[in-house]
Amino acid sequence: FPNDLFIVSYPKSGNTWTRFLLGNLIYQDEPVTFANIECRIPSVYIFSDRQLHRLPRIFKSHDCFDPRYKKVIYIVRDPRDVTVSAYHYSIKVKLLPHNCPIEEFVPQFMSGTFGSGLLADPRWGSWYDNVASWLAMRHNRKFLLLRYEDMLENPQRELSKVAAFLNLETSPTRLARAVELSSADHMRKMEKSQAKDWQLTKSTRQDKPFVRDAKAGGWQSALPAKSVAEIEASWGSLMQALGYELATTPPAPDEHTALVRS
């Protein structure tokens, strides 16, 4: 349907958090939980009977650019932090042994072919493929780009951008309520009692949390220098264009750098 909204991101970039924020902003009758999130804002990969949802509908996706997605909120996150998050999630879903060195995981992650359908899919590509594929939409009035780091810094401000994008009537009180109900602390508490009710966590290791640190820059203590250099050498130009400072020598600009800055 032309009015469908898609919340799109590469995996482990804040998509679930964004769904909670938007769901708690829209649905005032009952807060969003891990038990009802797939009914409120379902994943295109999990929920099949989409006709049951009232219009306009909202879906989650990790796909690279798809022209069928007419209205999109795209979330981007520092790929160094995405790498760390994907590493821990791969252990949680039992795709990696708990003692696998992270530096061995990084090349798999960068290739976009790691894991399984829980964490990787040919339609998603690598972080670079996915992000770059959507940037041509950047100046389209039906496309909103959000940075995970900006959302962490001021979630109420970024959620107000989402509300304006969707022409939602809101207020500071309503925004604050949505932010509070979607906070990392609140989501962690819910996860403890609802992890076995949610598709993405019910068959995973229960000793490993889905909602982890929810912070920016954790890669600085988690990634070896060699791994940081590998990521920045391949993706650094796009990272810089999106506002991510590099720890190594900047690579030469590429076509997507100009696209982001234009």
PDB file of N, CA and C in Angstrom, residues 167-236:
ATOM      1  N   ASN A 167       3.627  13.418  10.304  1.00  0.00           N
ATOM      2  CA  ASN A 167       2.498  14.321  10.551  1.00  0.00           C
ATOM      3  C   ASN A 167       1.654  13.871  11.739  1.00  0.00           C
ATOM      4  N   LEU A 168       2.337  13.445  12.789  1.00  0.00           N
ATOM      5  CA  LEU A 168       1.650  13.022  14.006  1.00  0.00           C
ATOM      6  C   LEU A 168       1.505  14.189  14.968  1.00  0.00           C
ATOM      7  N   GLU A 169       0.316  14.360  15.497  1.00  0.00           N
ATOM      8  CA  GLU A 169       0.126  15.364  16.538  1.00  0.00           C
ATOM      9  C   GLU A 169       0.708  14.827  17.838  1.00  0.00           C
ATOM     10  N   THR A 170       1.524  15.629  18.480  1.00  0.00           N
ATOM     11  CA  THR A 170       2.170  15.151  19.698  1.00  0.00           C
ATOM     12  C   THR A 170       2.376  16.310  20.658  1.00  0.00           C
ATOM     13  N   SER A 171       3.028  16.032  21.764  1.00  0.00           N
ATOM     14  CA  SER A 171       3.304  17.044  22.781  1.00  0.00           C
ATOM     15  C   SER A 171       4.562  16.626  23.521  1.00  0.00           C
ATOM     16  N   PRO A 172       5.208  17.552  24.235  1.00  0.00           N
ATOM     17  CA  PRO A 172       6.392  17.178  25.019  1.00  0.00           C
ATOM     18  C   PRO A 172       6.110  16.046  26.002  1.00  0.00           C
ATOM     19  N   THR A 173       4.927  16.062  26.603  1.00  0.00           N
ATOM     20  CA  THR A 173       4.574  15.009  27.560  1.00  0.00           C
ATOM     21  C   THR A 173       4.458  13.653  26.876  1.00  0.00           C
ATOM     22  N   ARG A 174       3.825  13.649  25.728  1.00  0.00           N
ATOM     23  CA  ARG A 174       3.650  12.392  24.985  1.00  0.00           C
ATOM     24  C   ARG A 174       4.991  11.863  24.484  1.00  0.00           C
ATOM     25  N   LEU A 175       5.863  12.757  24.029  1.00  0.00           N
ATOM     26  CA  LEU A 175       7.196  12.354  23.581  1.00  0.00           C
ATOM     27  C   LEU A 175       8.003  11.781  24.740  1.00  0.00           C
ATOM     28  N   ALA A 176       7.940  12.469  25.880  1.00  0.00           N
ATOM     29  CA  ALA A 176       8.692  12.025  27.060  1.00  0.00           C
ATOM     30  C   ALA A 176       8.214  10.654  27.524  1.00  0.00           C
ATOM     31  N   ARG A 177       6.905  10.426  27.457  1.00  0.00           N
ATOM     32  CA  ARG A 177       6.354   9.116  27.839  1.00  0.00           C
ATOM     33  C   ARG A 177       6.908   8.021  26.941  1.00  0.00           C
ATOM     34  N   ALA A 178       6.920   8.269  25.639  1.00  0.00           N
ATOM     35  CA  ALA A 178       7.419   7.267  24.697  1.00  0.00           C
ATOM     36  C   ALA A 178       8.893   6.970  24.934  1.00  0.00           C
ATOM     37  N   VAL A 179       9.667   8.012  25.203  1.00  0.00           N
ATOM     38  CA  VAL A 179      11.100   7.838  25.462  1.00  0.00           C
ATOM     39  C   VAL A 179      11.322   7.024  26.732  1.00  0.00           C
ATOM     40  N   GLU A 180      10.581   7.330  27.775  1.00  0.00           N
ATOM     41  CA  GLU A 180      10.735   6.626  29.045  1.00  0.00           C
ATOM     42  C   GLU A 180      10.355   5.147  28.910  1.00  0.00           C
ATOM     43  N   LEU A 181       9.250   4.877  28.219  1.00  0.00           N
ATOM     44  CA  LEU A 181       8.800   3.495  28.049  1.00  0.00           C
ATOM     45  C   LEU A 181       9.710   2.695  27.120  1.00  0.00           C
ATOM     46  N   SER A 182      10.573   3.402  26.388  1.00  0.00           N
ATOM     47  CA  SER A 182      11.478   2.743  25.448  1.00  0.00           C
ATOM     48  C   SER A 182      12.933   2.829  25.890  1.00  0.00           C
ATOM     49  N   SER A 183      13.169   3.260  27.106  1.00  0.00           N
ATOM     50  CA  SER A 183      14.546   3.406  27.586  1.00  0.00           C
ATOM     51  C   SER A 183      15.223   2.041  27.679  1.00  0.00           C
ATOM     52  N   ALA A 184      16.541   2.044  27.605  1.00  0.00           N
ATOM     53  CA  ALA A 184      17.296   0.789  27.682  1.00  0.00           C
ATOM     54  C   ALA A 184      17.032   0.070  29.000  1.00  0.00           C
ATOM     55  N   ASP A 185      16.973   0.822  30.085  1.00  0.00           N
ATOM     56  CA  ASP A 185      16.711   0.203  31.391  1.00  0.00           C
ATOM     57  C   ASP A 185      15.351  -0.485  31.411  1.00  0.00           C
ATOM     58  N   HIS A 186      14.340   0.207  30.880  1.00  0.00           N
ATOM     59  CA  HIS A 186      12.990  -0.367  30.865  1.00  0.00           C
ATOM     60  C   HIS A 186      12.931  -1.588  29.953  1.00  0.00           C
ATOM     61  N   MET A 187      13.602  -1.508  28.801  1.00  0.00           N
ATOM     62  CA  MET A 187      13.595  -2.634  27.874  1.00  0.00           C
ATOM     63  C   MET A 187      14.337  -3.834  28.461  1.00  0.00           C
ATOM     64  N   ARG A 188      15.400  -3.582  29.209  1.00  0.00           N
ATOM     65  CA  ARG A 188      16.126  -4.688  29.856  1.00  0.00           C
ATOM     66  C   ARG A 188      15.231  -5.406  30.870  1.00  0.00           C
ATOM     67  N   LYS A 189      14.486  -4.625  31.636  1.00  0.00           N
ATOM     68  CA  LYS A 189      13.584  -5.223  32.623  1.00  0.00           C
ATOM     69  C   LYS A 189      12.521  -6.077  31.936  1.00  0.00           C
ATOM     70  N   MET A 190      11.974  -5.574  30.838  1.00  0.00           N
ATOM     71  CA  MET A 190      10.962  -6.344  30.109  1.00  0.00           C
ATOM     72  C   MET A 190      11.559  -7.603  29.500  1.00  0.00           C
ATOM     73  N   GLU A 191      12.785  -7.472  28.996  1.00  0.00           N
ATOM     74  CA  GLU A 191      13.418  -8.636  28.367  1.00  0.00           C
ATOM     75  C   GLU A 191      13.558  -9.799  29.346  1.00  0.00           C
ATOM     76  N   LYS A 192      13.850  -9.489  30.591  1.00  0.00           N
ATOM     77  CA  LYS A 192      14.045 -10.543  31.588  1.00  0.00           C
ATOM     78  C   LYS A 192      12.801 -11.414  31.763  1.00  0.00           C
ATOM     79  N   SER A 193      11.642 -10.813  31.608  1.00  0.00           N
ATOM     80  CA  SER A 193      10.399 -11.576  31.801  1.00  0.00           C
ATOM     81  C   SER A 193       9.730 -11.985  30.492  1.00  0.00           C
ATOM     82  N   GLN A 194      10.164 -11.390  29.354  1.00  0.00           N
ATOM     83  CA  GLN A 194       9.466 -11.637  28.089  1.00  0.00           C
ATOM     84  C   GLN A 194      10.343 -12.236  26.996  1.00  0.00           C
ATOM     85  N   ALA A 195      11.601 -12.529  27.304  1.00  0.00           N
ATOM     86  CA  ALA A 195      12.526 -13.019  26.272  1.00  0.00           C
ATOM     87  C   ALA A 195      12.015 -14.278  25.581  1.00  0.00           C
ATOM     88  N   LYS A 196      11.301 -15.114  26.317  1.00  0.00           N
ATOM     89  CA  LYS A 196      10.808 -16.363  25.736  1.00  0.00           C
ATOM     90  C   LYS A 196       9.491 -16.179  24.980  1.00  0.00           C
ATOM     91  N   ASP A 197       8.992 -14.947  24.954  1.00  0.00           N
ATOM     92  CA  ASP A 197       7.757 -14.657  24.224  1.00  0.00           C
ATOM     93  C   ASP A 197       8.026 -14.041  22.855  1.00  0.00           C
ATOM     94  N   TRP A 198       9.271 -13.647  22.606  1.00  0.00           N
ATOM     95  CA  TRP A 198       9.601 -12.901  21.383  1.00  0.00           C
ATOM     96  C   TRP A 198      10.356 -13.788  20.412  1.00  0.00           C
ATOM     97  N   GLN A 199       9.985 -13.684  19.140  1.00  0.00           N
ATOM     98  CA  GLN A 199      10.561 -14.528  18.101  1.00  0.00           C
ATOM     99  C   GLN A 199      12.087 -14.467  18.063  1.00  0.00           C
ATOM    100  N   LEU A 200      12.654 -13.291  18.237  1.00  0.00           N
ATOM    101  CA  LEU A 200      14.099 -13.132  18.080  1.00  0.00           C
ATOM    102  C   LEU A 200      14.912 -13.598  19.277  1.00  0.00           C
ATOM    103  N   THR A 201      14.265 -13.855  20.396  1.00  0.00           N
ATOM    104  CA  THR A 201      15.024 -14.239  21.589  1.00  0.00           C
ATOM    105  C   THR A 201      14.588 -15.559  22.219  1.00  0.00           C
ATOM    106  N   LYS A 202      13.437 -16.073  21.856  1.00  0.00           N
ATOM    107  CA  LYS A 202      12.899 -17.221  22.591  1.00  0.00           C
ATOM    108  C   LYS A 202      13.745 -18.484  22.460  1.00  0.00           C
ATOM    109  N   SER A 203      14.471 -18.635  21.353  1.00  0.00           N
ATOM    110  CA  SER A 203      15.284 -19.842  21.167  1.00  0.00           C
ATOM    111  C   SER A 203      16.774 -19.562  21.308  1.00  0.00           C
ATOM    112  N   THR A 204      17.103 -18.426  21.879  1.00  0.00           N
ATOM    113  CA  THR A 204      18.503 -18.034  22.008  1.00  0.00           C
ATOM    114  C   THR A 204      18.998 -18.260  23.432  1.00  0.00           C
ATOM    115  N   ARG A 205      20.281 -18.024  23.643  1.00  0.00           N
ATOM    116  CA  ARG A 205      20.851 -18.151  24.982  1.00  0.00           C
ATOM    117  C   ARG A 205      20.230 -17.106  25.906  1.00  0.00           C
ATOM    118  N   GLN A 206      19.636 -17.554  26.998  1.00  0.00           N
ATOM    119  CA  GLN A 206      18.971 -16.636  27.921  1.00  0.00           C
ATOM    120  C   GLN A 206      19.957 -15.945  28.862  1.00  0.00           C
ATOM    121  N   ASP A 207      21.197 -16.428  28.894  1.00  0.00           N
ATOM    122  CA  ASP A 207      22.208 -15.781  29.740  1.00  0.00           C
ATOM    123  C   ASP A 207      22.882 -14.614  29.033  1.00  0.00           C
ATOM    124  N   LYS A 208      22.556 -14.419  27.759  1.00  0.00           N
ATOM    125  CA  LYS A 208      23.102 -13.305  26.989  1.00  0.00           C
ATOM    126  C   LYS A 208      21.970 -12.332  26.670  1.00  0.00           C
ATOM    127  N   PRO A 209      22.070 -11.070  27.077  1.00  0.00           N
ATOM    128  CA  PRO A 209      20.973 -10.128  26.845  1.00  0.00           C
ATOM    129  C   PRO A 209      20.870  -9.677  25.393  1.00  0.00           C
ATOM    130  N   PHE A 210      19.665  -9.398  24.953  1.00  0.00           N
ATOM    131  CA  PHE A 210      19.451  -8.774  23.641  1.00  0.00           C
ATOM    132  C   PHE A 210      19.740  -7.283  23.747  1.00  0.00           C
ATOM    133  N   VAL A 211      19.197  -6.647  24.780  1.00  0.00           N
ATOM    134  CA  VAL A 211      19.465  -5.225  25.024  1.00  0.00           C
ATOM    135  C   VAL A 211      20.741  -5.140  25.848  1.00  0.00           C
ATOM    136  N   ARG A 212      21.810  -4.691  25.229  1.00  0.00           N
ATOM    137  CA  ARG A 212      23.100  -4.650  25.915  1.00  0.00           C
ATOM    138  C   ARG A 212      23.381  -3.253  26.475  1.00  0.00           C
ATOM    139  N   ASP A 213      24.496  -2.660  26.068  1.00  0.00           N
ATOM    140  CA  ASP A 213      24.915  -1.390  26.663  1.00  0.00           C
ATOM    141  C   ASP A 213      24.112  -0.191  26.172  1.00  0.00           C
ATOM    142  N   ALA A 214      23.627  -0.260  24.921  1.00  0.00           N
ATOM    143  CA  ALA A 214      22.890   0.865  24.333  1.00  0.00           C
ATOM    144  C   ALA A 214      23.680   2.160  24.465  1.00  0.00           C
ATOM    145  N   LYS A 215      24.913   2.140  23.945  1.00  0.00           N
ATOM    146  CA  LYS A 215      25.762   3.325  24.001  1.00  0.00           C
ATOM    147  C   LYS A 215      26.556   3.435  22.710  1.00  0.00           C
ATOM    148  N   ALA A 216      27.145   4.598  22.502  1.00  0.00           N
ATOM    149  CA  ALA A 216      27.979   4.834  21.329  1.00  0.00           C
ATOM    150  C   ALA A 216      29.449   4.784  21.727  1.00  0.00           C
ATOM    151  N   GLY A 217      30.274   4.255  20.826  1.00  0.00           N
ATOM    152  CA  GLY A 217      31.713   4.257  21.056  1.00  0.00           C
ATOM    153  C   GLY A 217      32.257   3.060  21.793  1.00  0.00           C
ATOM    154  N   GLY A 218      31.430   2.063  22.068  1.00  0.00           N
ATOM    155  CA  GLY A 218      31.910   0.885  22.776  1.00  0.00           C
ATOM    156  C   GLY A 218      32.981   0.123  22.012  1.00  0.00           C
ATOM    157  N   TRP A 219      33.020   0.321  20.695  1.00  0.00           N
ATOM    158  CA  TRP A 219      34.022  -0.349  19.858  1.00  0.00           C
ATOM    159  C   TRP A 219      35.445  -0.004  20.283  1.00  0.00           C
ATOM    160  N   GLN A 220      35.628   1.167  20.894  1.00  0.00           N
ATOM    161  CA  GLN A 220      36.983   1.606  21.239  1.00  0.00           C
ATOM    162  C   GLN A 220      37.668   0.670  22.228  1.00  0.00           C
ATOM    163  N   SER A 221      36.888   0.022  23.079  1.00  0.00           N
ATOM    164  CA  SER A 221      37.463  -0.927  24.029  1.00  0.00           C
ATOM    165  C   SER A 221      37.227  -2.376  23.618  1.00  0.00           C
ATOM    166  N   ALA A 222      36.376  -2.601  22.631  1.00  0.00           N
ATOM    167  CA  ALA A 222      36.012  -3.971  22.250  1.00  0.00           C
ATOM    168  C   ALA A 222      36.725  -4.478  21.002  1.00  0.00           C
ATOM    169  N   LEU A 223      37.104  -3.569  20.096  1.00  0.00           N
ATOM    170  CA  LEU A 223      37.714  -3.985  18.837  1.00  0.00           C
ATOM    171  C   LEU A 223      39.228  -3.814  18.868  1.00  0.00           C
ATOM    172  N   PRO A 224      39.986  -4.825  18.459  1.00  0.00           N
ATOM    173  CA  PRO A 224      41.436  -4.666  18.325  1.00  0.00           C
ATOM    174  C   PRO A 224      41.759  -3.629  17.246  1.00  0.00           C
ATOM    175  N   ALA A 225      42.911  -2.998  17.355  1.00  0.00           N
ATOM    176  CA  ALA A 225      43.302  -1.960  16.396  1.00  0.00           C
ATOM    177  C   ALA A 225      43.296  -2.495  14.966  1.00  0.00           C
ATOM    178  N   LYS A 226      43.702  -3.742  14.786  1.00  0.00           N
ATOM    179  CA  LYS A 226      43.732  -4.341  13.446  1.00  0.00           C
ATOM    180  C   LYS A 226      42.329  -4.397  12.849  1.00  0.00           C
ATOM    181  N   SER A 227      41.351  -4.747  13.654  1.00  0.00           N
ATOM    182  CA  SER A 227      39.972  -4.834  13.170  1.00  0.00           C
ATOM    183  C   SER A 227      39.415  -3.454  12.837  1.00  0.00           C
ATOM    184  N   VAL A 228      39.730  -2.472  13.676  1.00  0.00           N
ATOM    185  CA  VAL A 228      39.304  -1.098  13.402  1.00  0.00           C
ATOM    186  C   VAL A 228      39.870  -0.638  12.065  1.00  0.00           C
ATOM    187  N   ALA A 229      41.150  -0.927  11.841  1.00  0.00           N
ATOM    188  CA  ALA A 229      41.801  -0.524  10.595  1.00  0.00           C
ATOM    189  C   ALA A 229      41.153  -1.198   9.390  1.00  0.00           C
ATOM    190  N   GLU A 230      40.768  -2.458   9.531  1.00  0.00           N
ATOM    191  CA  GLU A 230      40.123  -3.182   8.430  1.00  0.00           C
ATOM    192  C   GLU A 230      38.790  -2.537   8.066  1.00  0.00           C
ATOM    193  N   ILE A 231      38.004  -2.225   9.072  1.00  0.00           N
ATOM    194  CA  ILE A 231      36.694  -1.612   8.829  1.00  0.00           C
ATOM    195  C   ILE A 231      36.848  -0.235   8.199  1.00  0.00           C
ATOM    196  N   GLU A 232      37.744   0.567   8.750  1.00  0.00           N
ATOM    197  CA  GLU A 232      37.900   1.939   8.261  1.00  0.00           C
ATOM    198  C   GLU A 232      38.524   1.985   6.872  1.00  0.00           C
ATOM    199  N   ALA A 233      39.409   1.035   6.561  1.00  0.00           N
ATOM    200  CA  ALA A 233      40.018   1.002   5.233  1.00  0.00           C
ATOM    201  C   ALA A 233      38.977   0.714   4.157  1.00  0.00           C
ATOM    202  N   SER A 234      37.987  -0.104   4.498  1.00  0.00           N
ATOM    203  CA  SER A 234      36.957  -0.477   3.527  1.00  0.00           C
ATOM    204  C   SER A 234      35.788   0.505   3.483  1.00  0.00           C
ATOM    205  N   TRP A 235      35.402   1.015   4.635  1.00  0.00           N
ATOM    206  CA  TRP A 235      34.173   1.802   4.722  1.00  0.00           C
ATOM    207  C   TRP A 235      34.384   3.236   5.205  1.00  0.00           C
ATOM    208  N   GLY A 236      35.631   3.620   5.403  1.00  0.00           N
ATOM    209  CA  GLY A 236      35.921   4.903   6.038  1.00  0.00           C
ATOM    210  C   GLY A 236      35.345   6.123   5.354  1.00  0.00           C
TER     211      GLY A 236
END
